[in-house]
């Protein structure tokens, strides 16, 4: 055990520290996080529409469904204003967060990032007219503004900001009187850097179109984004990412924070694809998405530590462990794992290394194959990360009662894995701190 921990400290921990210090990755993570209101609002619209549809189809509540049609229409509007424009919002958020981390003009950077993204997607739309496909030029296909264009937003939003920031830091700008109001001065300072950036991105896209005959955004979609998302559906990929999150957390580094650029770029894209399909009444195309990790593996926080808390309350006889478990139970129910991870602690505790790594991996493996076999709906609604177990999976899987059963089985598996190590921790503590005539160690 000590050799394993030493190896992880020598080879894995330095990588995690370096990744956590890359400002672009931090900005990418924060951009995804900042869009949570949009994500939750769009998902709530899907839940409302699905509930009304289920009441009509499965319960025969036709009158109720008719009366709720205005609410369905409102939900459709909310979805079009949130998920259907996700990539646009993300381009804005990415530019803002990059400027925040690199200490630039945040508003100007956000605008440049959005403009760079818009320049890079096809300016035509295909529609069906009397059974034939018709191309409309000088028009945007709204699907490109959804998660379909996410990788284009990441690449060109970042590139546009990089060019803008290089000019800005080089003081390549108009030097005007300092007596101008701050807003005007900031706008003039950003004028030339923004123009250089936007024209540079426009030139890159033009040259790419001349050389290949395709729009850069379309090429990114077909050659990078779609293959990456499909790669993320592989069993080995899902397990590897799960394990890496746990390894980082064991050393006190927020694994979700370090790997969120990967998790969100690949699996959040897939999740938004499922949400879009559910809104349109289609079958969700992806088995495993970003929310699948949360509802089927990380209940109580990373490591499925809610079941560690329960195991301590059931088996542990140490008063200090039980006190910590009682204090951390309420946060654990709402998937806040830091109190138990740092308070017990689990972090850097060799006794809990094996269950901490093993529990999420086993839960993910079991839930993955259950989902592949079609025994439970895939996650197709984004729910807040603080949603308690059982309720969260039920909502995330679009009111599928089988998700409740799967969630309970996952928690029982986690409980079975954690329990022997909780009992062992008590015995180790008794051995290391023996009771004597003069003192009693707990």
Short mmCIF file of C-alpha atoms in Angstrom, two decimals:
data_model
loop_
_atom_site.label_atom_id
_atom_site.label_comp_id
_atom_site.label_asym_id
_atom_site.label_seq_id
_atom_site.Cartn_x
_atom_site.Cartn_y
_atom_site.Cartn_z
CA UNK A 1 0.00 0.00 0.00
CA UNK A 2 2.77 2.45 0.93
CA UNK A 3 4.56 1.71 -2.35
CA UNK A 4 1.39 2.41 -4.32
CA UNK A 5 0.83 5.70 -2.55
CA UNK A 6 4.47 6.64 -3.11
CA UNK A 7 4.19 5.87 -6.82
CA UNK A 8 1.06 7.97 -7.12
CA UNK A 9 2.76 10.82 -5.28
CA UNK A 10 5.79 10.68 -7.57
CA UNK A 11 4.10 10.32 -10.95
CA UNK A 12 0.43 11.29 -10.76
CA UNK A 13 0.38 14.14 -8.26
CA UNK A 14 2.82 16.38 -10.21
CA UNK A 15 0.68 16.00 -13.34
CA UNK A 16 -2.45 16.96 -11.45
CA UNK A 17 -0.74 20.01 -9.98
CA UNK A 18 0.46 21.16 -13.38
CA UNK A 19 -2.96 20.69 -14.96
CA UNK A 20 -4.57 22.63 -12.14
CA UNK A 21 -2.27 25.58 -12.84
CA UNK A 22 -2.91 25.85 -16.59
CA UNK A 23 -4.92 29.05 -16.85
CA UNK A 24 -6.60 28.07 -20.11
CA UNK A 25 -7.92 24.85 -18.56
CA UNK A 26 -9.12 26.77 -15.51
CA UNK A 27 -10.95 29.22 -17.79
CA UNK A 28 -12.47 26.34 -19.75
CA UNK A 29 -13.72 24.73 -16.54
CA UNK A 30 -15.11 28.00 -15.21
CA UNK A 31 -16.86 28.70 -18.51
CA UNK A 32 -18.76 25.42 -18.26
CA UNK A 33 -19.61 26.11 -14.61
CA UNK A 34 -20.83 29.63 -15.35
CA UNK A 35 -23.41 28.24 -17.78
CA UNK A 36 -25.08 26.15 -15.08
CA UNK A 37 -28.14 28.47 -14.90
CA UNK A 38 -28.67 27.98 -18.64
CA UNK A 39 -28.20 24.22 -18.32
CA UNK A 40 -30.59 23.84 -15.40
CA UNK A 41 -33.25 26.12 -16.93
CA UNK A 42 -33.19 24.17 -20.19
CA UNK A 43 -33.33 20.86 -18.36
CA UNK A 44 -36.25 22.01 -16.25
CA UNK A 45 -38.09 22.86 -19.47
CA UNK A 46 -37.47 19.31 -20.70
CA UNK A 47 -38.71 17.86 -17.39
CA UNK A 48 -41.91 19.89 -17.48
CA UNK A 49 -42.68 18.94 -21.07
CA UNK A 50 -41.86 15.26 -20.44
CA UNK A 51 -44.08 15.16 -17.35
CA UNK A 52 -47.07 16.57 -19.22
CA UNK A 53 -46.47 14.21 -22.14
CA UNK A 54 -46.19 11.21 -19.79
CA UNK A 55 -49.43 12.20 -18.05
CA UNK A 56 -51.21 12.22 -21.40
CA UNK A 57 -49.71 9.07 -22.92
CA UNK A 58 -49.44 6.78 -19.88
CA UNK A 59 -52.22 8.04 -17.62
CA UNK A 60 -54.71 9.25 -20.19
CA UNK A 61 -54.94 12.73 -18.65
CA UNK A 62 -55.96 14.37 -21.91
CA UNK A 63 -57.77 17.26 -20.25
CA UNK A 64 -54.81 18.00 -18.01
CA UNK A 65 -52.43 17.87 -20.98
CA UNK A 66 -54.67 20.23 -22.97
CA UNK A 67 -54.82 22.68 -20.09
CA UNK A 68 -51.04 22.55 -19.74
CA UNK A 69 -50.32 23.31 -23.41
CA UNK A 70 -49.36 26.92 -22.63
CA UNK A 71 -46.78 25.58 -20.18
CA UNK A 72 -45.47 23.22 -22.88
CA UNK A 73 -45.16 26.15 -25.28
CA UNK A 74 -43.31 28.16 -22.63
CA UNK A 75 -40.97 25.22 -22.05
CA UNK A 76 -40.23 25.07 -25.78
CA UNK A 77 -39.39 28.75 -25.78
CA UNK A 78 -37.13 28.33 -22.75
CA UNK A 79 -35.32 25.47 -24.45
CA UNK A 80 -34.78 27.53 -27.62
CA UNK A 81 -33.36 30.34 -25.52
CA UNK A 82 -31.01 28.10 -23.55
CA UNK A 83 -29.81 24.81 -25.04
CA UNK A 84 -30.36 25.72 -28.68
CA UNK A 85 -27.89 28.60 -28.19
CA UNK A 86 -25.49 26.80 -25.86
CA UNK A 87 -22.37 27.22 -28.00
CA UNK A 88 -23.00 30.97 -28.32
CA UNK A 89 -23.29 31.34 -24.56
CA UNK A 90 -20.21 29.21 -24.11
CA UNK A 91 -18.13 31.31 -26.51
CA UNK A 92 -19.08 34.42 -24.51
CA UNK A 93 -18.33 32.74 -21.17
CA UNK A 94 -15.00 31.36 -22.40
CA UNK A 95 -13.78 34.75 -23.60
CA UNK A 96 -14.83 36.31 -20.32
CA UNK A 97 -13.13 33.67 -18.17
CA UNK A 98 -9.95 33.77 -20.26
CA UNK A 99 -9.75 37.53 -19.85
CA UNK A 100 -10.40 37.13 -16.14
CA UNK A 101 -7.52 34.67 -15.73
CA UNK A 102 -5.13 36.58 -17.99
CA UNK A 103 -6.18 39.98 -16.63
CA UNK A 104 -7.60 41.50 -19.81
CA UNK A 105 -10.74 43.41 -20.78
CA UNK A 106 -13.41 40.84 -19.99
CA UNK A 107 -16.30 42.28 -21.99
CA UNK A 108 -14.19 42.89 -25.09
CA UNK A 109 -12.68 39.40 -24.86
CA UNK A 110 -16.15 37.84 -24.56
CA UNK A 111 -17.33 39.71 -27.67
CA UNK A 112 -14.21 38.76 -29.64
CA UNK A 113 -14.65 35.11 -28.63
CA UNK A 114 -18.28 35.07 -29.77
CA UNK A 115 -17.41 36.81 -33.03
CA UNK A 116 -14.59 34.34 -33.71
CA UNK A 117 -16.98 31.45 -33.19
CA UNK A 118 -19.63 32.98 -35.46
CA UNK A 119 -17.06 33.47 -38.24
CA UNK A 120 -16.17 29.79 -38.13
CA UNK A 121 -19.51 28.12 -38.71
CA UNK A 122 -21.33 27.63 -42.00
CA UNK A 123 -23.50 30.54 -43.14
CA UNK A 124 -26.08 28.39 -44.83
CA UNK A 125 -28.99 26.27 -43.67
CA UNK A 126 -30.57 23.15 -45.11
CA UNK A 127 -34.33 22.74 -44.95
CA UNK A 128 -36.78 20.17 -46.29
CA UNK A 129 -39.28 21.54 -48.81
CA UNK A 130 -41.80 19.19 -50.41
CA UNK A 131 -39.53 16.26 -49.63
CA UNK A 132 -36.43 17.84 -51.15
CA UNK A 133 -33.39 19.34 -49.41
CA UNK A 134 -33.01 23.06 -50.11
CA UNK A 135 -29.94 25.10 -49.21
CA UNK A 136 -30.53 28.64 -47.99
CA UNK A 137 -27.42 30.82 -48.22
CA UNK A 138 -26.48 33.69 -45.89
CA UNK A 139 -28.36 32.04 -43.04
CA UNK A 140 -27.29 30.26 -39.89
CA UNK A 141 -28.54 26.82 -39.01
CA UNK A 142 -29.59 27.14 -35.37
CA UNK A 143 -28.30 23.63 -34.64
CA UNK A 144 -24.76 25.00 -35.05
CA UNK A 145 -25.38 27.30 -32.10
CA UNK A 146 -26.23 24.36 -29.85
CA UNK A 147 -23.72 21.87 -28.50
CA UNK A 148 -23.11 20.79 -32.09
CA UNK A 149 -20.78 23.77 -32.37
CA UNK A 150 -19.17 23.41 -28.96
CA UNK A 151 -15.71 22.36 -30.14
CA UNK A 152 -15.73 25.18 -32.69
CA UNK A 153 -16.53 27.60 -29.86
CA UNK A 154 -13.68 26.20 -27.76
CA UNK A 155 -11.08 26.31 -30.54
CA UNK A 156 -11.89 29.62 -32.21
CA UNK A 157 -13.02 31.32 -29.02
CA UNK A 158 -9.62 30.52 -27.52
CA UNK A 159 -7.71 31.42 -30.70
CA UNK A 160 -9.58 34.69 -31.11
CA UNK A 161 -8.82 35.61 -27.52
CA UNK A 162 -5.14 34.65 -27.89
CA UNK A 163 -4.67 37.00 -30.86
CA UNK A 164 -6.62 39.76 -29.14
CA UNK A 165 -4.66 39.36 -25.91
CA UNK A 166 -1.28 39.33 -27.70
CA UNK A 167 -2.08 42.66 -29.37
CA UNK A 168 -3.51 44.06 -26.16
CA UNK A 169 -0.46 43.18 -24.08
CA UNK A 170 1.82 44.55 -26.81
CA UNK A 171 -0.03 47.87 -26.43
CA UNK A 172 -1.02 47.72 -30.10
CA UNK A 173 -3.89 50.14 -29.62
CA UNK A 174 -5.09 53.69 -30.11
CA UNK A 175 -3.59 56.11 -27.62
CA UNK A 176 -6.19 58.76 -26.88
CA UNK A 177 -6.69 61.35 -24.19
CA UNK A 178 -7.03 59.92 -20.72
CA UNK A 179 -9.88 62.35 -20.04
CA UNK A 180 -12.36 60.07 -21.77
CA UNK A 181 -14.93 58.20 -19.65
CA UNK A 182 -13.72 54.77 -18.61
CA UNK A 183 -16.15 52.85 -20.87
CA UNK A 184 -15.05 54.79 -23.96
CA UNK A 185 -11.36 54.49 -23.08
CA UNK A 186 -11.71 50.72 -22.63
CA UNK A 187 -13.54 50.43 -25.97
CA UNK A 188 -10.83 52.36 -27.83
CA UNK A 189 -8.08 50.36 -26.12
CA UNK A 190 -9.69 47.15 -27.39
CA UNK A 191 -10.53 48.47 -30.87
CA UNK A 192 -7.38 47.53 -32.79
CA UNK A 193 -6.67 44.26 -30.89
CA UNK A 194 -10.24 43.14 -31.52
CA UNK A 195 -10.11 44.08 -35.21
CA UNK A 196 -6.80 42.27 -35.71
CA UNK A 197 -8.18 39.18 -33.97
CA UNK A 198 -11.47 39.10 -35.87
CA UNK A 199 -9.86 39.67 -39.27
CA UNK A 200 -7.23 37.03 -38.48
CA UNK A 201 -9.91 34.46 -37.66
CA UNK A 202 -11.80 35.48 -40.79
CA UNK A 203 -8.63 34.99 -42.87
CA UNK A 204 -7.98 31.57 -41.36
CA UNK A 205 -11.51 30.44 -42.17
CA UNK A 206 -11.34 31.86 -45.69
CA UNK A 207 -8.08 30.07 -46.46
CA UNK A 208 -9.48 26.84 -45.05
CA UNK A 209 -12.58 27.13 -47.23
CA UNK A 210 -10.48 27.83 -50.32
CA UNK A 211 -8.16 24.89 -49.59
CA UNK A 212 -10.79 22.32 -48.62
CA UNK A 213 -14.14 23.62 -49.80
CA UNK A 214 -15.55 23.14 -46.28
CA UNK A 215 -16.25 25.40 -43.36
CA UNK A 216 -13.82 24.95 -40.49
CA UNK A 217 -16.65 24.40 -38.01
CA UNK A 218 -18.14 21.61 -40.13
CA UNK A 219 -14.72 19.97 -40.43
CA UNK A 220 -14.20 20.14 -36.66
CA UNK A 221 -17.60 18.57 -36.10
CA UNK A 222 -17.03 15.61 -38.40
CA UNK A 223 -13.35 14.92 -37.72
CA UNK A 224 -12.89 15.80 -34.03
CA UNK A 225 -16.06 16.42 -32.06
CA UNK A 226 -18.18 13.48 -33.21
CA UNK A 227 -15.30 10.94 -32.95
CA UNK A 228 -14.34 12.25 -29.50
CA UNK A 229 -17.90 12.04 -28.22
CA UNK A 230 -18.20 8.51 -29.60
CA UNK A 231 -14.84 7.63 -28.03
CA UNK A 232 -16.26 8.87 -24.73
CA UNK A 233 -18.95 6.20 -24.97
CA UNK A 234 -16.36 3.44 -24.71
CA UNK A 235 -16.34 1.38 -21.52
CA UNK A 236 -12.59 1.70 -21.00
CA UNK A 237 -12.66 5.48 -21.47
CA UNK A 238 -15.44 5.91 -18.93
CA UNK A 239 -13.63 3.77 -16.35
CA UNK A 240 -10.29 5.51 -16.91
CA UNK A 241 -11.73 8.98 -16.34
CA UNK A 242 -13.60 7.76 -13.25
CA UNK A 243 -10.40 6.32 -11.80
CA UNK A 244 -8.37 9.46 -12.55
CA UNK A 245 -10.89 11.67 -10.77
CA UNK A 246 -10.57 9.44 -7.69
CA UNK A 247 -6.77 9.40 -7.79
CA UNK A 248 -6.59 13.20 -7.89
CA UNK A 249 -9.09 13.50 -5.05
CA UNK A 250 -7.11 11.06 -2.89
CA UNK A 251 -4.29 13.61 -2.82
CA UNK A 252 -6.65 16.44 -1.95
CA UNK A 253 -6.85 17.81 -5.50
CA UNK A 254 -10.36 18.34 -6.83
CA UNK A 255 -10.41 15.70 -9.56
CA UNK A 256 -13.59 17.07 -11.08
CA UNK A 257 -11.99 20.49 -11.26
CA UNK A 258 -8.82 19.19 -12.90
CA UNK A 259 -10.60 16.98 -15.43
CA UNK A 260 -13.72 19.09 -16.00
CA UNK A 261 -12.42 20.39 -19.37
CA UNK A 262 -12.33 16.77 -20.55
CA UNK A 263 -15.52 15.70 -18.79
CA UNK A 264 -17.53 18.67 -20.00
CA UNK A 265 -16.12 18.86 -23.53
CA UNK A 266 -16.90 15.20 -24.24
CA UNK A 267 -19.64 14.00 -21.92
CA UNK A 268 -21.50 17.29 -21.44
CA UNK A 269 -21.70 17.54 -25.22
CA UNK A 270 -23.23 14.06 -25.26
CA UNK A 271 -25.60 15.00 -22.44
CA UNK A 272 -26.84 18.07 -24.27
CA UNK A 273 -27.36 15.88 -27.31
CA UNK A 274 -29.60 13.61 -25.22
CA UNK A 275 -31.48 16.61 -23.87
CA UNK A 276 -32.07 17.90 -27.38
CA UNK A 277 -33.30 14.49 -28.50
CA UNK A 278 -35.64 14.20 -25.50
CA UNK A 279 -37.07 17.65 -26.27
CA UNK A 280 -37.80 16.58 -29.84
CA UNK A 281 -39.35 13.29 -28.76
CA UNK A 282 -36.48 11.26 -30.22
CA UNK A 283 -34.46 8.41 -28.69
CA UNK A 284 -31.40 9.78 -26.82
CA UNK A 285 -28.33 8.79 -28.86
CA UNK A 286 -25.78 8.46 -26.03
CA UNK A 287 -25.62 5.85 -23.28
CA UNK A 288 -23.19 7.59 -20.92
CA UNK A 289 -23.12 11.36 -20.40
CA UNK A 290 -21.82 13.88 -17.90
CA UNK A 291 -24.69 13.46 -15.45
CA UNK A 292 -24.31 9.67 -15.46
CA UNK A 293 -21.18 9.97 -13.32
CA UNK A 294 -22.99 12.12 -10.76
CA UNK A 295 -26.17 10.10 -10.35
CA UNK A 296 -24.71 6.58 -10.54
CA UNK A 297 -21.21 6.88 -9.02
CA UNK A 298 -20.54 10.09 -7.11
CA UNK A 299 -23.50 10.14 -4.73
CA UNK A 300 -22.35 11.86 -1.58
CA UNK A 301 -19.43 13.27 -3.53
CA UNK A 302 -16.40 11.68 -5.16
CA UNK A 303 -15.95 8.09 -4.07
CA UNK A 304 -19.60 7.45 -3.22
CA UNK A 305 -18.73 8.62 0.30
CA UNK A 306 -22.36 8.82 1.40
CA UNK A 307 -22.17 5.07 1.88
CA UNK A 308 -18.92 5.49 3.82
CA UNK A 309 -20.82 7.72 6.23
CA UNK A 310 -23.60 5.14 6.53
CA UNK A 311 -21.08 2.33 7.06
CA UNK A 312 -19.41 4.29 9.86
CA UNK A 313 -22.76 4.87 11.57
CA UNK A 314 -23.61 1.17 11.26
CA UNK A 315 -20.29 -0.52 12.08
CA UNK A 316 -17.84 1.89 13.66
CA UNK A 317 -17.52 1.99 17.45
CA UNK A 318 -15.15 4.93 17.54
CA UNK A 319 -16.85 8.00 18.96
CA UNK A 320 -14.75 10.43 16.89
CA UNK A 321 -15.59 8.64 13.62
CA UNK A 322 -19.27 8.50 14.50
CA UNK A 323 -19.32 12.17 15.42
CA UNK A 324 -17.74 13.10 12.09
CA UNK A 325 -20.21 10.85 10.27
CA UNK A 326 -23.17 12.51 11.96
CA UNK A 327 -21.86 15.97 11.08
CA UNK A 328 -21.18 15.08 7.45
CA UNK A 329 -24.37 13.10 6.84
CA UNK A 330 -26.50 16.08 5.84
CA UNK A 331 -23.94 17.49 3.36
CA UNK A 332 -23.40 13.97 2.03
CA UNK A 333 -27.09 13.56 1.24
CA UNK A 334 -26.76 16.60 -1.01
CA UNK A 335 -23.58 15.25 -2.63
CA UNK A 336 -21.18 17.55 -0.81
CA UNK A 337 -18.25 15.28 -0.07
CA UNK A 338 -15.55 17.65 1.14
CA UNK A 339 -16.53 17.45 4.85
CA UNK A 340 -16.04 13.69 5.03
CA UNK A 341 -13.08 13.63 2.63
CA UNK A 342 -11.14 16.19 4.65
CA UNK A 343 -12.68 15.68 8.07
CA UNK A 344 -12.28 11.91 8.58
CA UNK A 345 -10.00 12.17 6.55
CA UNK A 346 -10.19 10.01 3.44
CA UNK A 347 -7.64 12.15 1.63
CA UNK A 348 -4.14 10.65 1.94
CA UNK A 349 -5.47 7.92 4.24
CA UNK A 350 -3.98 4.59 3.04
CA UNK A 351 -6.68 2.61 4.87
CA UNK A 352 -9.36 4.04 2.58
CA UNK A 353 -7.37 4.14 -0.67
CA UNK A 354 -8.72 0.88 -2.11
CA UNK A 355 -12.45 1.49 -1.47
CA UNK A 356 -12.12 5.13 -2.50
CA UNK A 357 -10.74 4.09 -5.90
CA UNK A 358 -12.77 0.89 -6.27
CA UNK A 359 -16.28 2.01 -5.33
CA UNK A 360 -16.93 4.49 -8.17
CA UNK A 361 -15.26 2.19 -10.71
CA UNK A 362 -17.53 -0.73 -9.77
CA UNK A 363 -20.63 1.49 -9.70
CA UNK A 364 -19.78 3.01 -13.09
CA UNK A 365 -19.08 -0.42 -14.62
CA UNK A 366 -22.37 -1.85 -13.35
CA UNK A 367 -24.46 1.18 -14.31
CA UNK A 368 -22.79 1.45 -17.71
CA UNK A 369 -23.73 -2.07 -18.76
CA UNK A 370 -27.22 -1.76 -17.32
CA UNK A 371 -27.63 1.33 -19.50
CA UNK A 372 -26.12 -0.38 -22.55
CA UNK A 373 -28.60 -3.26 -22.20
CA UNK A 374 -31.46 -0.77 -22.16
CA UNK A 375 -32.61 -1.72 -18.67
CA UNK A 376 -32.71 1.96 -17.69
CA UNK A 377 -33.09 5.17 -19.65
CA UNK A 378 -29.84 7.04 -20.28
CA UNK A 379 -29.47 10.37 -18.52
CA UNK A 380 -31.30 12.95 -20.64
CA UNK A 381 -31.94 15.78 -18.19
CA UNK A 382 -29.39 17.89 -16.33
CA UNK A 383 -30.16 18.00 -12.62
CA UNK A 384 -28.32 20.10 -10.01
CA UNK A 385 -25.35 18.33 -8.49
CA UNK A 386 -26.85 18.78 -5.02
CA UNK A 387 -29.90 16.67 -5.90
CA UNK A 388 -30.02 13.76 -3.40
CA UNK A 389 -29.51 10.16 -4.54
CA UNK A 390 -32.58 8.26 -5.77
CA UNK A 391 -34.38 11.53 -6.57
CA UNK A 392 -31.54 12.72 -8.81
CA UNK A 393 -31.38 9.59 -11.00
CA UNK A 394 -35.19 9.48 -11.28
CA UNK A 395 -35.30 13.02 -12.65
CA UNK A 396 -32.11 12.74 -14.71
CA UNK A 397 -33.43 9.66 -16.51
CA UNK A 398 -36.66 11.47 -17.34
CA UNK A 399 -38.96 9.92 -14.71
CA UNK A 400 -37.73 6.35 -15.19
CA UNK A 401 -38.55 4.34 -12.06
CA UNK A 402 -35.86 1.82 -13.00
CA UNK A 403 -33.26 4.53 -12.31
CA UNK A 404 -34.41 4.46 -8.67
CA UNK A 405 -33.77 0.72 -8.50
CA UNK A 406 -30.35 1.10 -10.13
CA UNK A 407 -29.45 3.91 -7.74
CA UNK A 408 -30.36 1.79 -4.71
CA UNK A 409 -28.33 -1.18 -6.04
CA UNK A 410 -25.33 1.10 -6.63
CA UNK A 411 -25.54 2.39 -3.08
CA UNK A 412 -25.75 -1.14 -1.69
CA UNK A 413 -22.66 -2.09 -3.72
CA UNK A 414 -20.84 0.95 -2.37
CA UNK A 415 -21.92 0.10 1.16
CA UNK A 416 -20.62 -3.46 0.74
CA UNK A 417 -17.24 -2.20 -0.48
CA UNK A 418 -16.80 0.47 2.21
CA UNK A 419 -17.95 -1.61 5.19
CA UNK A 420 -14.96 -4.00 5.58
CA UNK A 421 -12.55 -1.09 5.50
CA UNK A 422 -14.53 0.83 8.11
CA UNK A 423 -14.33 -2.22 10.38
CA UNK A 424 -10.63 -2.57 9.61
CA UNK A 425 -10.05 1.12 10.39
CA UNK A 426 -11.52 0.56 13.86
CA UNK A 427 -9.19 -2.40 14.51
CA UNK A 428 -6.15 -0.51 13.21
CA UNK A 429 -6.99 2.40 15.50
CA UNK A 430 -7.29 0.05 18.48
CA UNK A 431 -3.89 -1.48 17.65
CA UNK A 432 -2.18 1.87 17.24
CA UNK A 433 -3.82 3.42 20.28
CA UNK A 434 -4.23 0.66 22.90
CA UNK A 435 -6.32 1.27 25.97
CA UNK A 436 -4.41 1.44 29.25
CA UNK A 437 -5.24 1.72 32.92
CA UNK A 438 -4.58 5.47 32.87
CA UNK A 439 -5.94 6.51 29.43
CA UNK A 440 -8.65 5.47 27.07
CA UNK A 441 -8.07 6.08 23.39
CA UNK A 442 -10.94 6.19 20.99
#
